[in-house]
C-alpha cells in the first residue's frame, strides 16, 4: 500500500509564517519612530564630529539687498 501525502502541512506552515510576522508588524511603527528620532540624530552627530563644521555657516541670502 502506498501512503497518501499529507495535505495539512501547507496550512500549518502558512499559519506559522503569519504568526512569526505578526509581532514584527506591531513593532514596525515603534522601530521606525526610534530610528527617526534616535538613530538618525546619533549618526548625524557622529558625521558632524568627524568633519570641520562649526554649525555657523554663512546664510544663503545674507548678500541680498533688503527690500
Short mmCIF file of the N, C-alpha and C atoms (twelve columns), coordinates in Angstrom:
data_MODEL
# 
_entry.id   MODEL 
# 
loop_
_atom_site.group_PDB 
_atom_site.id 
_atom_site.type_symbol 
_atom_site.label_atom_id 
_atom_site.label_alt_id 
_atom_site.label_comp_id 
_atom_site.label_asym_id 
_atom_site.label_seq_id 
_atom_site.Cartn_x 
_atom_site.Cartn_y 
_atom_site.Cartn_z 
_atom_site.pdbx_PDB_model_num 
ATOM 1   N N  . UNK A 1  0.825  -1.178 0.000  1 
ATOM 2   C CA . UNK A 1  0.000  0.000  0.000  1 
ATOM 3   C C  . UNK A 1  0.873  1.247  0.000  1 
ATOM 4   N N  . UNK A 2  0.393  2.235  -0.672 1 
ATOM 5   C CA . UNK A 2  1.117  3.499  -0.669 1 
ATOM 6   C C  . UNK A 2  0.371  4.499  0.194  1 
ATOM 7   N N  . UNK A 3  1.128  5.320  0.847  1 
ATOM 8   C CA . UNK A 3  0.524  6.331  1.722  1 
ATOM 9   C C  . UNK A 3  0.228  7.588  0.920  1 
ATOM 10  N N  . UNK A 4  -0.884 8.191  1.217  1 
ATOM 11  C CA . UNK A 4  -1.240 9.443  0.562  1 
ATOM 12  C C  . UNK A 4  -0.476 10.600 1.203  1 
ATOM 13  N N  . UNK A 5  -0.082 11.577 0.414  1 
ATOM 14  C CA . UNK A 5  0.628  12.723 1.008  1 
ATOM 15  C C  . UNK A 5  -0.302 13.521 1.923  1 
ATOM 16  N N  . UNK A 6  0.270  14.037 2.960  1 
ATOM 17  C CA . UNK A 6  -0.498 14.822 3.929  1 
ATOM 18  C C  . UNK A 6  -0.804 16.198 3.342  1 
ATOM 19  N N  . UNK A 7  -2.051 16.602 3.386  1 
ATOM 20  C CA . UNK A 7  -2.482 17.855 2.777  1 
ATOM 21  C C  . UNK A 7  -2.403 19.014 3.759  1 
ATOM 22  N N  . UNK A 8  -2.363 18.774 5.032  1 
ATOM 23  C CA . UNK A 8  -2.459 19.819 6.046  1 
ATOM 24  C C  . UNK A 8  -1.178 20.618 6.315  1 
ATOM 25  N N  . UNK A 9  0.010  20.111 6.095  1 
ATOM 26  C CA . UNK A 9  1.199  20.911 6.423  1 
ATOM 27  C C  . UNK A 9  1.299  22.275 5.753  1 
ATOM 28  N N  . UNK A 10 0.899  22.487 4.495  1 
ATOM 29  C CA . UNK A 10 0.996  23.855 3.953  1 
ATOM 30  C C  . UNK A 10 0.175  24.866 4.741  1 
ATOM 31  N N  . UNK A 11 -1.018 24.478 5.221  1 
ATOM 32  C CA . UNK A 11 -1.811 25.395 6.031  1 
ATOM 33  C C  . UNK A 11 -1.105 25.700 7.341  1 
ATOM 34  N N  . UNK A 12 -0.546 24.666 7.953  1 
ATOM 35  C CA . UNK A 12 0.177  24.879 9.205  1 
ATOM 36  C C  . UNK A 12 1.406  25.744 8.967  1 
ATOM 37  N N  . UNK A 13 2.075  25.529 7.838  1 
ATOM 38  C CA . UNK A 13 3.260  26.320 7.522  1 
ATOM 39  C C  . UNK A 13 2.874  27.780 7.282  1 
ATOM 40  N N  . UNK A 14 1.771  28.017 6.590  1 
ATOM 41  C CA . UNK A 14 1.317  29.391 6.347  1 
ATOM 42  C C  . UNK A 14 0.929  30.069 7.655  1 
ATOM 43  N N  . UNK A 15 0.280  29.335 8.541  1 
ATOM 44  C CA . UNK A 15 -0.104 29.897 9.834  1 
ATOM 45  C C  . UNK A 15 1.139  30.228 10.658 1 
ATOM 46  N N  . UNK A 16 2.130  29.354 10.616 1 
ATOM 47  C CA . UNK A 16 3.364  29.596 11.362 1 
ATOM 48  C C  . UNK A 16 4.074  30.834 10.817 1 
ATOM 49  N N  . UNK A 17 4.091  30.989 9.487  1 
ATOM 50  C CA . UNK A 17 4.727  32.157 8.880  1 
ATOM 51  C C  . UNK A 17 3.977  33.432 9.266  1 
ATOM 52  N N  . UNK A 18 2.649  33.374 9.254  1 
ATOM 53  C CA . UNK A 18 1.849  34.536 9.616  1 
ATOM 54  C C  . UNK A 18 2.048  34.875 11.090 1 
ATOM 55  N N  . UNK A 19 2.131  33.857 11.943 1 
ATOM 56  C CA . UNK A 19 2.345  34.103 13.367 1 
ATOM 57  C C  . UNK A 19 3.733  34.665 13.639 1 
ATOM 58  N N  . UNK A 20 4.708  34.324 12.827 1 
ATOM 59  C CA . UNK A 20 6.043  34.879 13.042 1 
ATOM 60  C C  . UNK A 20 6.147  36.300 12.498 1 
ATOM 61  N N  . UNK A 21 5.256  36.693 11.596 1 
ATOM 62  C CA . UNK A 21 5.272  38.034 11.021 1 
ATOM 63  C C  . UNK A 21 4.493  39.033 11.870 1 
ATOM 64  N N  . UNK A 22 3.496  38.582 12.583 1 
ATOM 65  C CA . UNK A 22 2.615  39.466 13.349 1 
ATOM 66  C C  . UNK A 22 3.358  40.334 14.361 1 
ATOM 67  N N  . UNK A 23 4.260  39.800 15.175 1 
ATOM 68  C CA . UNK A 23 4.963  40.683 16.128 1 
ATOM 69  C C  . UNK A 23 5.764  41.780 15.441 1 
ATOM 70  N N  . UNK A 24 6.349  41.482 14.299 1 
ATOM 71  C CA . UNK A 24 7.133  42.493 13.583 1 
ATOM 72  C C  . UNK A 24 6.244  43.604 13.049 1 
ATOM 73  N N  . UNK A 25 5.020  43.273 12.662 1 
ATOM 74  C CA . UNK A 25 4.098  44.308 12.199 1 
ATOM 75  C C  . UNK A 25 3.697  45.236 13.333 1 
ATOM 76  N N  . UNK A 26 3.581  44.708 14.540 1 
ATOM 77  C CA . UNK A 26 3.269  45.554 15.685 1 
ATOM 78  C C  . UNK A 26 4.472  46.391 16.113 1 
ATOM 79  N N  . UNK A 27 5.664  45.866 15.942 1 
ATOM 80  C CA . UNK A 27 6.876  46.583 16.337 1 
ATOM 81  C C  . UNK A 27 7.337  47.606 15.304 1 
ATOM 82  N N  . UNK A 28 6.925  47.469 14.064 1 
ATOM 83  C CA . UNK A 28 7.416  48.322 12.977 1 
ATOM 84  C C  . UNK A 28 7.198  49.814 13.218 1 
ATOM 85  N N  . UNK A 29 6.020  50.294 13.639 1 
ATOM 86  C CA . UNK A 29 5.872  51.735 13.856 1 
ATOM 87  C C  . UNK A 29 6.797  52.264 14.948 1 
ATOM 88  N N  . UNK A 30 6.934  51.528 16.023 1 
ATOM 89  C CA . UNK A 30 7.832  51.957 17.094 1 
ATOM 90  C C  . UNK A 30 9.285  51.951 16.664 1 
ATOM 91  N N  . UNK A 31 9.671  50.935 15.902 1 
ATOM 92  C CA . UNK A 31 11.049 50.874 15.422 1 
ATOM 93  C C  . UNK A 31 11.334 52.000 14.437 1 
ATOM 94  N N  . UNK A 32 10.352 52.346 13.615 1 
ATOM 95  C CA . UNK A 32 10.518 53.456 12.677 1 
ATOM 96  C C  . UNK A 32 10.682 54.775 13.417 1 
ATOM 97  N N  . UNK A 33 9.855  55.009 14.422 1 
ATOM 98  C CA . UNK A 33 9.976  56.244 15.205 1 
ATOM 99  C C  . UNK A 33 11.299 56.275 15.962 1 
ATOM 100 N N  . UNK A 34 11.739 55.143 16.490 1 
ATOM 101 C CA . UNK A 34 13.023 55.074 17.179 1 
ATOM 102 C C  . UNK A 34 14.155 55.428 16.225 1 
ATOM 103 N N  . UNK A 35 14.093 54.913 15.009 1 
ATOM 104 C CA . UNK A 35 15.138 55.214 14.026 1 
ATOM 105 C C  . UNK A 35 15.141 56.688 13.667 1 
ATOM 106 N N  . UNK A 36 13.954 57.266 13.475 1 
ATOM 107 C CA . UNK A 36 13.873 58.669 13.054 1 
ATOM 108 C C  . UNK A 36 14.323 59.610 14.159 1 
ATOM 109 N N  . UNK A 37 13.898 59.359 15.389 1 
ATOM 110 C CA . UNK A 37 14.151 60.306 16.474 1 
ATOM 111 C C  . UNK A 37 15.391 59.995 17.308 1 
ATOM 112 N N  . UNK A 38 15.980 58.809 17.167 1 
ATOM 113 C CA . UNK A 38 17.155 58.463 17.974 1 
ATOM 114 C C  . UNK A 38 18.355 58.117 17.092 1 
ATOM 115 N N  . UNK A 39 18.209 57.140 16.222 1 
ATOM 116 C CA . UNK A 39 19.363 56.656 15.463 1 
ATOM 117 C C  . UNK A 39 19.867 57.664 14.432 1 
ATOM 118 N N  . UNK A 40 18.981 58.291 13.695 1 
ATOM 119 C CA . UNK A 40 19.414 59.258 12.679 1 
ATOM 120 C C  . UNK A 40 20.144 60.438 13.313 1 
ATOM 121 N N  . UNK A 41 19.639 61.048 14.403 1 
ATOM 122 C CA . UNK A 41 20.414 62.130 15.029 1 
ATOM 123 C C  . UNK A 41 21.771 61.671 15.574 1 
ATOM 124 N N  . UNK A 42 21.845 60.452 16.070 1 
ATOM 125 C CA . UNK A 42 23.137 59.947 16.559 1 
ATOM 126 C C  . UNK A 42 24.130 59.861 15.406 1 
ATOM 127 N N  . UNK A 43 23.710 59.287 14.281 1 
ATOM 128 C CA . UNK A 43 24.616 59.176 13.138 1 
ATOM 129 C C  . UNK A 43 24.965 60.543 12.562 1 
ATOM 130 N N  . UNK A 44 24.030 61.479 12.585 1 
ATOM 131 C CA . UNK A 44 24.335 62.827 12.113 1 
ATOM 132 C C  . UNK A 44 25.355 63.500 13.021 1 
ATOM 133 N N  . UNK A 45 25.249 63.322 14.317 1 
ATOM 134 C CA . UNK A 45 26.218 63.941 15.222 1 
ATOM 135 C C  . UNK A 45 27.593 63.305 15.074 1 
ATOM 136 N N  . UNK A 46 27.652 62.007 14.817 1 
ATOM 137 C CA . UNK A 46 28.942 61.359 14.569 1 
ATOM 138 C C  . UNK A 46 29.545 61.900 13.273 1 
ATOM 139 N N  . UNK A 47 28.720 62.087 12.244 1 
ATOM 140 C CA . UNK A 47 29.210 62.625 10.974 1 
ATOM 141 C C  . UNK A 47 29.755 64.036 11.172 1 
ATOM 142 N N  . UNK A 48 29.041 64.871 11.905 1 
ATOM 143 C CA . UNK A 48 29.479 66.249 12.145 1 
ATOM 144 C C  . UNK A 48 30.773 66.253 12.957 1 
ATOM 145 N N  . UNK A 49 30.919 65.324 13.895 1 
ATOM 146 C CA . UNK A 49 32.119 65.313 14.733 1 
ATOM 147 C C  . UNK A 49 33.375 64.957 13.944 1 
ATOM 148 N N  . UNK A 50 33.230 64.268 12.827 1 
ATOM 149 C CA . UNK A 50 34.389 63.913 12.013 1 
ATOM 150 C C  . UNK A 50 34.671 64.920 10.895 1 
ATOM 151 N N  . UNK A 51 33.887 65.968 10.807 1 
ATOM 152 C CA . UNK A 51 34.094 66.994 9.792  1 
ATOM 153 C C  . UNK A 51 34.345 68.338 10.462 1 
ATOM 154 N N  . UNK A 52 35.017 69.214 9.740  1 
ATOM 155 C CA . UNK A 52 35.287 70.542 10.279 1 
ATOM 156 C C  . UNK A 52 34.116 71.457 9.957  1 
ATOM 157 N N  . UNK A 53 33.105 71.384 10.749 1 
ATOM 158 C CA . UNK A 53 31.915 72.215 10.566 1 
ATOM 159 C C  . UNK A 53 31.557 72.794 11.913 1 
ATOM 160 N N  . UNK A 54 31.486 74.117 12.010 1 
ATOM 161 C CA . UNK A 54 31.230 74.750 13.298 1 
ATOM 162 C C  . UNK A 54 29.751 74.997 13.558 1 
ATOM 163 N N  . UNK A 55 28.898 74.704 12.585 1 
ATOM 164 C CA . UNK A 55 27.468 74.891 12.767 1 
ATOM 165 C C  . UNK A 55 26.993 76.299 12.498 1 
ATOM 166 N N  . UNK A 56 27.909 77.196 12.191 1 
ATOM 167 C CA . UNK A 56 27.557 78.588 11.925 1 
ATOM 168 C C  . UNK A 56 27.962 78.941 10.502 1 
ATOM 169 N N  . UNK A 57 27.281 78.362 9.566  1 
ATOM 170 C CA . UNK A 57 27.564 78.649 8.163  1 
ATOM 171 C C  . UNK A 57 26.995 79.997 7.764  1 
ATOM 172 N N  . UNK A 58 27.525 80.540 6.690  1 
ATOM 173 C CA . UNK A 58 27.019 81.795 6.160  1 
ATOM 174 C C  . UNK A 58 25.627 81.562 5.588  1 
ATOM 175 N N  . UNK A 59 24.735 82.468 5.856  1 
ATOM 176 C CA . UNK A 59 23.362 82.362 5.365  1 
ATOM 177 C C  . UNK A 59 23.351 82.516 3.849  1 
ATOM 178 N N  . UNK A 60 22.505 81.768 3.196  1 
ATOM 179 C CA . UNK A 60 22.450 81.811 1.734  1 
ATOM 180 C C  . UNK A 60 22.047 83.188 1.238  1 
ATOM 181 N N  . UNK A 61 21.092 83.811 1.902  1 
ATOM 182 C CA . UNK A 61 20.591 85.092 1.431  1 
ATOM 183 C C  . UNK A 61 21.204 86.284 2.129  1 
ATOM 184 N N  . UNK A 62 22.365 86.153 2.750  1 
ATOM 185 C CA . UNK A 62 22.939 87.264 3.508  1 
ATOM 186 C C  . UNK A 62 23.452 88.395 2.615  1 
ATOM 187 N N  . UNK A 63 23.744 88.123 1.360  1 
ATOM 188 C CA . UNK A 63 24.233 89.182 0.481  1 
ATOM 189 C C  . UNK A 63 23.118 89.802 -0.357 1 
ATOM 190 N N  . UNK A 64 21.877 89.423 -0.091 1 
ATOM 191 C CA . UNK A 64 20.752 90.006 -0.820 1 
ATOM 192 C C  . UNK A 64 20.443 91.397 -0.285 1 
ATOM 193 N N  . UNK A 65 20.062 92.304 -1.151 1 
ATOM 194 C CA . UNK A 65 19.677 93.642 -0.674 1 
ATOM 195 C C  . UNK A 65 18.342 93.573 0.072  1 
ATOM 196 N N  . UNK A 66 18.215 94.393 1.093  1 
ATOM 197 C CA . UNK A 66 16.981 94.424 1.876  1 
ATOM 198 C C  . UNK A 66 15.923 95.164 1.074  1 
ATOM 199 N N  . UNK A 67 14.786 94.557 0.920  1 
ATOM 200 C CA . UNK A 67 13.716 95.159 0.110  1 
ATOM 201 C C  . UNK A 67 12.743 95.879 1.017  1 
# 
